[in-house]
Amino acid sequence: MTTARRDRPVRQSDVARLAGVSQSAVSRVVSGDLTRIPPVTAERIRAAVRELGYVPNPAARSLRGRRNSLLGVHAFEPLFQWARDGFYLDFLLGIEERAEATGNDLVLFTSATGRSGTGTVYNSGMNRLGMADGSILLGVASDPHELARLSGDGYPFVHVGRRDVPGVEISCVIPDYRTASAEVVAQLAGLGHGTFTYLRDPNDNEPYQDRRAGYQAALADLGLRDDSPGAAGRSGFDDDSVEELLRSGSTAVVAESVSLAEQMAAALAARGLTVPADVSIAVLETRAPDSAVAWDCLVIPRLELGRRAVDQLIELVEEPDTGPKQTWVPCSVAPGSTITHAKQRKAHQ
């Protein structure tokens, strides 16, 4: 196979792409560490190295020689409280699994708390994450100013979840909520639903923006209608949401959270309507394992996001000139018992 000419030196990421492996695996083979690398994989990496003419950068090797083999994990809100509730647990399990597989230890940063009660990276002006080679950042309440400062300082980090930082591009691994939300709409449309009701969470950060963008794009592509307060930008649940559903004859509800879905289901039941016989409800978040209702819902690939974050962080640490990048990870749609074929209902006048 003839390789294309390059305007830059061959990088480990090029070798990884050709060999079909992670960059951390390439790094270990090139450095002579064959721990947990199958012989056939090691030979495939060596073949890619030969084909591309990859030559390890001495400065990068020197930098790796000074590594602590410590990867940091920092959350912008109390980590153990959320881990107990299950929100962060799978992220952490994926991070731990990949760190162990790549020969790195983890450092969990939990004690840095700012005035607002959220976690802060800079305590007394100093980067507390500095003892780690780089860090994975988690949290809904990420501080864009701290993310920008970290980037300006040249500290390697990967944020789990999309975050827009004005004037700065940062590395992220991102659940693809847009595509999954569009799939939910397409699935409901395939069951005959044509008029929708949207329930909007008060949160307005990037993950929710992505859900809304996917939902609205799918409605437009399929020529579907949603005149509900939630689609117009009103957050939360109230009687107007139900009354608009009844007026419009809507047969499908898409809720951004299980809590909103539960409130709608209760309000429908009070009016003699059942889910899904009269109205189907899908949820744009993952239901809890012990949920009393098997909601049709999105599944956030938390384990895979944790694994990808470690691989991307190692790439940043070992090849600083790689630069920030965004990796989109597909979400899936879990079947449940809350959507079915549309039952044609007359709108209330």
GROMACS .gro file of C-alpha atoms in nm:
model
  349
    1MET     CA    1   0.000   0.000   0.000
    2THR     CA    2   0.132   0.342  -0.095
    3THR     CA    3   0.104   0.601   0.177
    4ALA     CA    4   0.019   0.961   0.101
    5ARG     CA    5   0.283   1.228   0.137
    6ARG     CA    6   0.259   1.429   0.456
    7ASP     CA    7   0.331   1.792   0.532
    8ARG     CA    8   0.424   1.703   0.890
    9PRO     CA    9   0.619   1.430   1.069
   10VAL     CA   10   0.442   1.099   1.122
   11ARG     CA   11   0.281   1.082   1.466
   12GLN     CA   12   0.187   0.796   1.691
   13SER     CA   13  -0.178   0.875   1.617
   14ASP     CA   14  -0.108   0.802   1.247
   15VAL     CA   15   0.043   0.465   1.339
   16ALA     CA   16  -0.253   0.387   1.565
   17ARG     CA   17  -0.500   0.470   1.289
   18LEU     CA   18  -0.324   0.248   1.034
   19ALA     CA   19  -0.284  -0.041   1.280
   20GLY     CA   20  -0.641  -0.009   1.408
   21VAL     CA   21  -0.538   0.023   1.772
   22SER     CA   22  -0.532   0.289   2.044
   23GLN     CA   23  -0.247   0.536   2.057
   24SER     CA   24  -0.156   0.414   2.405
   25ALA     CA   25  -0.094   0.066   2.258
   26VAL     CA   26   0.140   0.217   1.997
   27SER     CA   27   0.323   0.411   2.268
   28ARG     CA   28   0.380   0.098   2.473
   29VAL     CA   29   0.507  -0.110   2.182
   30VAL     CA   30   0.739   0.166   2.062
   31SER     CA   31   0.881   0.204   2.415
   32GLY     CA   32   0.927  -0.174   2.450
   33ASP     CA   33   0.649  -0.229   2.702
   34LEU     CA   34   0.457  -0.530   2.570
   35THR     CA   35   0.253  -0.587   2.887
   36ARG     CA   36  -0.095  -0.707   2.788
   37ILE     CA   37  -0.023  -0.646   2.419
   38PRO     CA   38  -0.100  -0.962   2.215
   39PRO     CA   39   0.190  -1.063   1.986
   40VAL     CA   40  -0.026  -1.029   1.674
   41THR     CA   41  -0.122  -0.675   1.776
   42ALA     CA   42   0.238  -0.581   1.851
   43GLU     CA   43   0.346  -0.706   1.508
   44ARG     CA   44   0.065  -0.511   1.338
   45ILE     CA   45   0.188  -0.196   1.515
   46ARG     CA   46   0.550  -0.262   1.411
   47ALA     CA   47   0.434  -0.312   1.051
   48ALA     CA   48   0.253   0.023   1.061
   49VAL     CA   49   0.563   0.188   1.208
   50ARG     CA   50   0.772   0.052   0.920
   51GLU     CA   51   0.519   0.143   0.654
   52LEU     CA   52   0.479   0.501   0.772
   53GLY     CA   53   0.844   0.549   0.862
   54TYR     CA   54   0.757   0.662   1.212
   55VAL     CA   55   1.054   0.783   1.419
   56PRO     CA   56   0.992   0.854   1.791
   57ASN     CA   57   1.051   1.216   1.884
   58PRO     CA   58   1.345   1.235   2.127
   59ALA     CA   59   1.195   1.536   2.305
   60ALA     CA   60   0.866   1.356   2.347
   61ARG     CA   61   1.046   1.047   2.477
   62SER     CA   62   1.231   1.268   2.723
   63LEU     CA   63   0.899   1.413   2.838
   64ARG     CA   64   0.756   1.064   2.882
   65GLY     CA   65   1.060   0.972   3.084
   66ARG     CA   66   0.964   1.241   3.334
   67ARG     CA   67   0.607   1.122   3.362
   68ASN     CA   68   0.461   1.012   3.692
   69SER     CA   69   0.222   0.771   3.518
   70LEU     CA   70  -0.050   0.941   3.721
   71LEU     CA   71  -0.375   1.051   3.559
   72GLY     CA   72  -0.600   1.288   3.751
   73VAL     CA   73  -0.978   1.278   3.781
   74HIS     CA   74  -1.148   1.599   3.890
   75ALA     CA   75  -1.518   1.677   3.923
   76PHE     CA   76  -1.673   2.022   3.947
   77GLU     CA   77  -1.931   1.899   4.198
   78PRO     CA   78  -1.929   1.651   4.488
   79LEU     CA   79  -1.819   1.326   4.326
   80PHE     CA   80  -1.907   1.061   4.584
   81GLN     CA   81  -2.263   1.186   4.632
   82TRP     CA   82  -2.331   1.150   4.259
   83ALA     CA   83  -2.137   0.823   4.235
   84ARG     CA   84  -2.362   0.679   4.507
   85ASP     CA   85  -2.665   0.779   4.301
   86GLY     CA   86  -2.511   0.606   3.998
   87PHE     CA   87  -2.454   0.914   3.782
   88TYR     CA   88  -2.073   0.908   3.783
   89LEU     CA   89  -2.015   0.542   3.870
   90ASP     CA   90  -1.986   0.403   3.517
   91PHE     CA   91  -1.768   0.696   3.406
   92LEU     CA   92  -1.529   0.613   3.690
   93LEU     CA   93  -1.537   0.240   3.617
   94GLY     CA   94  -1.445   0.305   3.253
   95ILE     CA   95  -1.167   0.542   3.353
   96GLU     CA   96  -1.027   0.295   3.606
   97GLU     CA   97  -1.041   0.004   3.362
   98ARG     CA   98  -0.854   0.192   3.088
   99ALA     CA   99  -0.600   0.345   3.323
  100GLU     CA  100  -0.510   0.002   3.457
  101ALA     CA  101  -0.486  -0.143   3.106
  102THR     CA  102  -0.243   0.131   3.002
  103GLY     CA  103  -0.023   0.109   3.312
  104ASN     CA  104  -0.133   0.432   3.477
  105ASP     CA  105  -0.248   0.507   3.830
  106LEU     CA  106  -0.532   0.745   3.912
  107VAL     CA  107  -0.538   1.046   4.142
  108LEU     CA  108  -0.885   1.158   4.250
  109PHE     CA  109  -0.911   1.530   4.329
  110THR     CA  110  -1.208   1.596   4.555
  111SER     CA  111  -1.118   1.859   4.813
  112ALA     CA  112  -1.088   2.175   4.605
  113THR     CA  113  -1.412   2.366   4.667
  114GLY     CA  114  -1.477   2.723   4.562
  115ARG     CA  115  -1.700   2.985   4.719
  116SER     CA  116  -2.000   2.867   4.521
  117GLY     CA  117  -1.971   2.515   4.661
  118THR     CA  118  -1.853   2.374   4.329
  119GLY     CA  119  -1.511   2.222   4.271
  120THR     CA  120  -1.229   2.447   4.157
  121VAL     CA  121  -0.901   2.358   3.990
  122TYR     CA  122  -0.713   2.665   4.107
  123ASN     CA  123  -0.680   2.694   4.483
  124SER     CA  124  -0.492   3.002   4.606
  125GLY     CA  125  -0.394   3.065   4.246
  126MET     CA  126  -0.224   2.727   4.199
  127ASN     CA  127  -0.326   2.440   3.974
  128ARG     CA  128  -0.398   2.157   4.217
  129LEU     CA  129  -0.401   1.904   3.934
  130GLY     CA  130  -0.034   1.961   3.858
  131MET     CA  131   0.092   1.650   4.034
  132ALA     CA  132  -0.080   1.438   3.765
  133ASP     CA  133   0.051   1.416   3.408
  134GLY     CA  134  -0.291   1.527   3.290
  135SER     CA  135  -0.651   1.506   3.409
  136ILE     CA  136  -0.999   1.400   3.309
  137LEU     CA  137  -1.259   1.658   3.408
  138LEU     CA  138  -1.621   1.574   3.489
  139GLY     CA  139  -1.919   1.775   3.594
  140VAL     CA  140  -2.227   1.968   3.492
  141ALA     CA  141  -2.098   2.283   3.666
  142SER     CA  142  -1.768   2.311   3.475
  143ASP     CA  143  -1.617   2.658   3.505
  144PRO     CA  144  -1.536   2.790   3.152
  145HIS     CA  145  -1.287   3.039   3.297
  146GLU     CA  146  -1.089   2.759   3.461
  147LEU     CA  147  -1.106   2.550   3.145
  148ALA     CA  148  -0.969   2.844   2.946
  149ARG     CA  149  -0.694   2.902   3.201
  150LEU     CA  150  -0.594   2.534   3.201
  151SER     CA  151  -0.574   2.542   2.824
  152GLY     CA  152  -0.366   2.860   2.830
  153ASP     CA  153  -0.130   2.703   3.084
  154GLY     CA  154  -0.073   2.410   2.849
  155TYR     CA  155  -0.196   2.158   3.104
  156PRO     CA  156  -0.326   1.839   2.934
  157PHE     CA  157  -0.690   1.765   3.012
  158VAL     CA  158  -0.996   1.603   2.857
  159HIS     CA  159  -1.348   1.706   2.951
  160VAL     CA  160  -1.622   1.442   2.955
  161GLY     CA  161  -1.910   1.613   2.777
  162ARG     CA  162  -1.917   1.901   2.529
  163ARG     CA  163  -1.823   2.239   2.670
  164ASP     CA  164  -1.803   2.564   2.476
  165VAL     CA  165  -1.525   2.788   2.604
  166PRO     CA  166  -1.523   3.130   2.434
  167GLY     CA  167  -1.210   3.176   2.225
  168VAL     CA  168  -1.061   2.839   2.322
  169GLU     CA  169  -1.088   2.490   2.179
  170ILE     CA  170  -1.061   2.214   2.439
  171SER     CA  171  -1.044   1.836   2.419
  172CYS     CA  172  -1.373   1.660   2.494
  173VAL     CA  173  -1.530   1.319   2.466
  174ILE     CA  174  -1.897   1.379   2.394
  175PRO     CA  175  -2.212   1.167   2.407
  176ASP     CA  176  -2.386   1.216   2.072
  177TYR     CA  177  -2.720   1.334   2.208
  178ARG     CA  178  -2.815   1.502   1.880
  179THR     CA  179  -2.820   1.184   1.675
  180ALA     CA  180  -2.986   0.980   1.950
  181SER     CA  181  -3.260   1.241   2.004
  182ALA     CA  182  -3.329   1.241   1.632
  183GLU     CA  183  -3.351   0.860   1.641
  184VAL     CA  184  -3.615   0.881   1.914
  185VAL     CA  185  -3.826   1.114   1.698
  186ALA     CA  186  -3.781   0.890   1.393
  187GLN     CA  187  -3.884   0.585   1.596
  188LEU     CA  188  -4.202   0.755   1.717
  189ALA     CA  189  -4.278   0.879   1.366
  190GLY     CA  190  -4.238   0.524   1.240
  191LEU     CA  191  -4.512   0.421   1.485
  192GLY     CA  192  -4.750   0.672   1.332
  193HIS     CA  193  -4.705   0.968   1.567
  194GLY     CA  194  -4.729   1.303   1.390
  195THR     CA  195  -4.798   1.561   1.664
  196PHE     CA  196  -4.551   1.588   1.951
  197THR     CA  197  -4.521   1.746   2.296
  198TYR     CA  198  -4.178   1.837   2.433
  199LEU     CA  199  -4.092   1.867   2.804
  200ARG     CA  200  -3.787   2.083   2.864
  201ASP     CA  201  -3.554   2.060   3.165
  202PRO     CA  202  -3.454   2.389   3.333
  203ASN     CA  203  -3.089   2.304   3.259
  204ASP     CA  204  -2.951   2.493   2.960
  205ASN     CA  205  -2.597   2.362   2.928
  206GLU     CA  206  -2.446   2.202   2.619
  207PRO     CA  207  -2.577   1.844   2.664
  208TYR     CA  208  -2.935   1.975   2.678
  209GLN     CA  209  -2.873   2.209   2.385
  210ASP     CA  210  -2.759   1.906   2.184
  211ARG     CA  211  -3.073   1.710   2.272
  212ARG     CA  212  -3.293   2.001   2.163
  213ALA     CA  213  -3.099   2.053   1.842
  214GLY     CA  214  -3.139   1.687   1.746
  215TYR     CA  215  -3.509   1.688   1.833
  216GLN     CA  216  -3.591   2.003   1.637
  217ALA     CA  217  -3.384   1.894   1.336
  218ALA     CA  218  -3.568   1.560   1.322
  219LEU     CA  219  -3.910   1.729   1.344
  220ALA     CA  220  -3.817   1.959   1.058
  221ASP     CA  221  -3.674   1.676   0.844
  222LEU     CA  222  -3.984   1.460   0.895
  223GLY     CA  223  -4.239   1.740   0.864
  224LEU     CA  224  -4.376   1.682   1.215
  225ARG     CA  225  -4.548   1.931   1.447
  226ASP     CA  226  -4.486   2.041   1.805
  227ASP     CA  227  -4.663   2.352   1.935
  228SER     CA  228  -4.607   2.268   2.302
  229PRO     CA  229  -4.473   2.516   2.559
  230GLY     CA  230  -4.158   2.305   2.598
  231ALA     CA  231  -4.079   2.323   2.227
  232ALA     CA  232  -4.126   2.700   2.245
  233GLY     CA  233  -3.865   2.725   2.519
  234ARG     CA  234  -4.063   2.699   2.845
  235SER     CA  235  -3.897   2.482   3.107
  236GLY     CA  236  -4.056   2.248   3.359
  237PHE     CA  237  -4.402   2.096   3.376
  238ASP     CA  238  -4.736   2.260   3.444
  239ASP     CA  239  -5.103   2.233   3.347
  240ASP     CA  240  -5.035   2.422   3.024
  241SER     CA  241  -4.824   2.128   2.904
  242VAL     CA  242  -5.114   1.886   2.946
  243GLU     CA  243  -5.377   2.126   2.815
  244GLU     CA  244  -5.177   2.195   2.500
  245LEU     CA  245  -5.133   1.820   2.448
  246LEU     CA  246  -5.511   1.772   2.474
  247ARG     CA  247  -5.586   2.070   2.247
  248SER     CA  248  -5.341   1.956   1.980
  249GLY     CA  249  -5.432   1.589   1.987
  250SER     CA  250  -5.065   1.505   2.047
  251THR     CA  251  -4.994   1.133   2.088
  252ALA     CA  252  -4.620   1.147   2.163
  253VAL     CA  253  -4.429   1.313   2.447
  254VAL     CA  254  -4.051   1.351   2.447
  255ALA     CA  255  -3.921   1.446   2.792
  256GLU     CA  256  -3.568   1.556   2.877
  257SER     CA  257  -3.579   1.382   3.216
  258VAL     CA  258  -3.749   1.093   3.392
  259SER     CA  259  -3.891   1.337   3.647
  260LEU     CA  260  -4.073   1.533   3.374
  261ALA     CA  261  -4.198   1.210   3.218
  262GLU     CA  262  -4.336   1.095   3.554
  263GLN     CA  263  -4.521   1.424   3.604
  264MET     CA  264  -4.677   1.403   3.258
  265ALA     CA  265  -4.781   1.039   3.308
  266ALA     CA  266  -4.947   1.128   3.640
  267ALA     CA  267  -5.131   1.424   3.486
  268LEU     CA  268  -5.254   1.208   3.198
  269ALA     CA  269  -5.373   0.940   3.441
  270ALA     CA  270  -5.572   1.203   3.631
  271ARG     CA  271  -5.754   1.276   3.303
  272GLY     CA  272  -5.823   0.910   3.230
  273LEU     CA  273  -5.543   0.862   2.976
  274THR     CA  274  -5.281   0.587   2.997
  275VAL     CA  275  -4.920   0.542   2.881
  276PRO     CA  276  -4.858   0.414   2.619
  277ALA     CA  277  -5.211   0.315   2.505
  278ASP     CA  278  -5.325   0.678   2.470
  279VAL     CA  279  -4.997   0.871   2.476
  280SER     CA  280  -4.644   0.743   2.420
  281ILE     CA  281  -4.360   0.890   2.627
  282ALA     CA  282  -3.986   0.869   2.551
  283VAL     CA  283  -3.711   1.009   2.775
  284LEU     CA  284  -3.386   1.172   2.663
  285GLU     CA  285  -3.183   1.045   2.958
  286THR     CA  286  -3.093   0.703   3.095
  287ARG     CA  287  -3.348   0.547   3.331
  288ALA     CA  288  -3.218   0.414   3.663
  289PRO     CA  289  -3.171   0.036   3.688
  290ASP     CA  290  -3.433   0.021   3.963
  291SER     CA  291  -3.680   0.249   3.785
  292ALA     CA  292  -4.042   0.149   3.853
  293VAL     CA  293  -4.128   0.226   3.489
  294ALA     CA  294  -3.935   0.084   3.194
  295TRP     CA  295  -3.914   0.413   3.005
  296ASP     CA  296  -3.808   0.405   2.642
  297CYS     CA  297  -3.496   0.617   2.678
  298LEU     CA  298  -3.149   0.716   2.569
  299VAL     CA  299  -2.855   0.516   2.699
  300ILE     CA  300  -2.548   0.728   2.771
  301PRO     CA  301  -2.235   0.514   2.705
  302ARG     CA  302  -2.066   0.610   3.031
  303LEU     CA  303  -1.816   0.323   3.046
  304GLU     CA  304  -1.704   0.391   2.689
  305LEU     CA  305  -1.679   0.765   2.754
  306GLY     CA  306  -1.449   0.693   3.048
  307ARG     CA  307  -1.230   0.464   2.837
  308ARG     CA  308  -1.211   0.711   2.548
  309ALA     CA  309  -1.123   0.995   2.784
  310VAL     CA  310  -0.820   0.803   2.914
  311ASP     CA  311  -0.697   0.721   2.562
  312GLN     CA  312  -0.739   1.081   2.450
  313LEU     CA  313  -0.564   1.213   2.760
  314ILE     CA  314  -0.266   0.980   2.709
  315GLU     CA  315  -0.242   1.105   2.352
  316LEU     CA  316  -0.231   1.466   2.473
  317VAL     CA  317   0.031   1.387   2.737
  318GLU     CA  318   0.258   1.186   2.511
  319GLU     CA  319   0.227   1.405   2.202
  320PRO     CA  320   0.165   1.762   2.319
  321ASP     CA  321   0.162   1.893   1.961
  322THR     CA  322  -0.143   1.679   1.879
  323GLY     CA  323  -0.372   1.960   1.986
  324PRO     CA  324  -0.728   1.949   2.128
  325LYS     CA  325  -0.996   1.744   1.958
  326GLN     CA  326  -1.358   1.647   2.010
  327THR     CA  327  -1.457   1.280   2.002
  328TRP     CA  328  -1.827   1.201   1.959
  329VAL     CA  329  -1.943   0.872   2.112
  330PRO     CA  330  -2.275   0.725   1.992
  331CYS     CA  331  -2.565   0.691   2.236
  332SER     CA  332  -2.820   0.414   2.193
  333VAL     CA  333  -3.196   0.403   2.245
  334ALA     CA  334  -3.316   0.145   2.498
  335PRO     CA  335  -3.656  -0.010   2.434
  336GLY     CA  336  -3.906   0.003   2.718
  337SER     CA  337  -4.279  -0.017   2.772
  338THR     CA  338  -4.380   0.348   2.726
  339ILE     CA  339  -4.414   0.391   2.350
  340THR     CA  340  -4.638   0.211   2.101
  341HIS     CA  341  -4.829   0.275   1.779
  342ALA     CA  342  -5.019   0.600   1.770
  343LYS     CA  343  -5.384   0.593   1.874
  344GLN     CA  344  -5.568   0.856   1.679
  345ARG     CA  345  -5.737   1.101   1.918
  346LYS     CA  346  -5.941   1.405   1.841
  347ALA     CA  347  -5.805   1.729   1.972
  348HIS     CA  348  -6.005   1.894   2.252
  349GLN     CA  349  -6.161   2.219   2.146
   0.00000   0.00000   0.00000
